[in-house]
Steps between C-alpha positions, in 0.01 A plus 500: 500500500545613865581211732216463788606581843503147708301496817357216724158358417228660705671834536510827280788683412531854630560687167496842667769398726701369211437826329618705784816306547570548115448868564723507778773319320477774195507769746799373666687429187425849370622641848799303462588601153458881607734459822766327261483796270518748772819321623667505172782782497453800280692439152805699494820552282785272635777744343429906529735780431403843567705840467440857470521609149821726419420869517638522143288220357173611357416169353143353575417153381250242668320176417214382712615213718463178287570140553674527854697809382531891515728759360487863539731763398434870665159421637337666802372317766158623425516343169588186639173500703323544162659189354463315802131566562412551134350863568547832361703805634187669614383183705774542733467752792761577778867436531796713596657767284772281362252238412416630125842686455802269581589231243613146538674217297344178600576126366299221666438134398391178621753237578289224338589515130274211413177637632281742313316772696200674350453883495288469843780309669766763393304792618483311815854472525550868439262578777705265731819709393334804568408403862814330575745751352303815496304429837184572315145498685196620307118478529232531228208742475230562242480873391292703260753629247484675167628266236547487126337210305741355206260416224527461130489815287311535152673307238632223740841420631793586307706200583470131470536198719823307513506144392720384784594624868843618479527613856368819636730801529455866592699793403420864639656829386412867600214486256452170368395155592595165308327182600617183333296191481259672748155480598261788500435515871882533532506814256209633724717478790771684331276777366365551860842638599483732203152648571505464880182305529408133504433378136238201470525290184169462318639446148410118523851416326649204687808391290860621490641815317791734420381814604678853491367845582688829473364835622604850574333583832501319850797313472497153630694518825801279435525208735148566639664832673276777486644869483850403379420581123453821336234583266602455120478790258177494270540265197289311263366207734253722703376395833494182638136473420566596130813234479297219641225557234722617186758221572318210655134538393391513865337762698491615880190618630444639862281332763460457884483154624599291811853397494720284733787672639810365679599731805862467617522489872872447516799471249875537576798508281655179433849393613702483175624128439 
């Protein structure tokens, strides 16, 4: 039961004024919270090592940033943006010639071993790394683009959900993708590199899976680097569209839809450290 507002006998309380004061107080508290949030520094890795990959090293291995850590071997800067902004290769525009060709080995981690960071915070750390070490500046646009819709083929998926999360891992070769303990939107991101268009997940599948697909044409560009791989000889796996349907029980259907694009205004080679 609410307590009555005390007032002197013979007077009436000004409820409207009190409501206004409470409203002003709420607005002030909300503004203070926004200002405090704006003043917080961007989350960042405390320890970072970046080195150009050795010319005779053709390895590519990358794990999306997780729990305040990030590791990449032989990754192009363009692929780093894909992970940092959680977009597909065809959703990134601009950048210099070296942006999607030169490869880097990166180790980064938070200095606080006791704190757990969620995926959004870890991606924010990678964005800070790109801004500080690669001098990255971007803006966003919405463009009408041709896309592929990833759906379920007749007969259903040919893979099963995992009973536990073992930690996501990505392996890419010239004509294959292997995604361990991954979600379907991540598969869509990797398929986008193979087909050269955004791939939008409409499967409705929300768990984690071990997924592997091998095909003969349009090889996945190693490390997210277009133009460095040569087409493979015809084999038994067929096109990427055939392989996705035969091996995964999924399908890729063309469509056109508005898509957000990350436009690179500036990026520079990092100083090795």
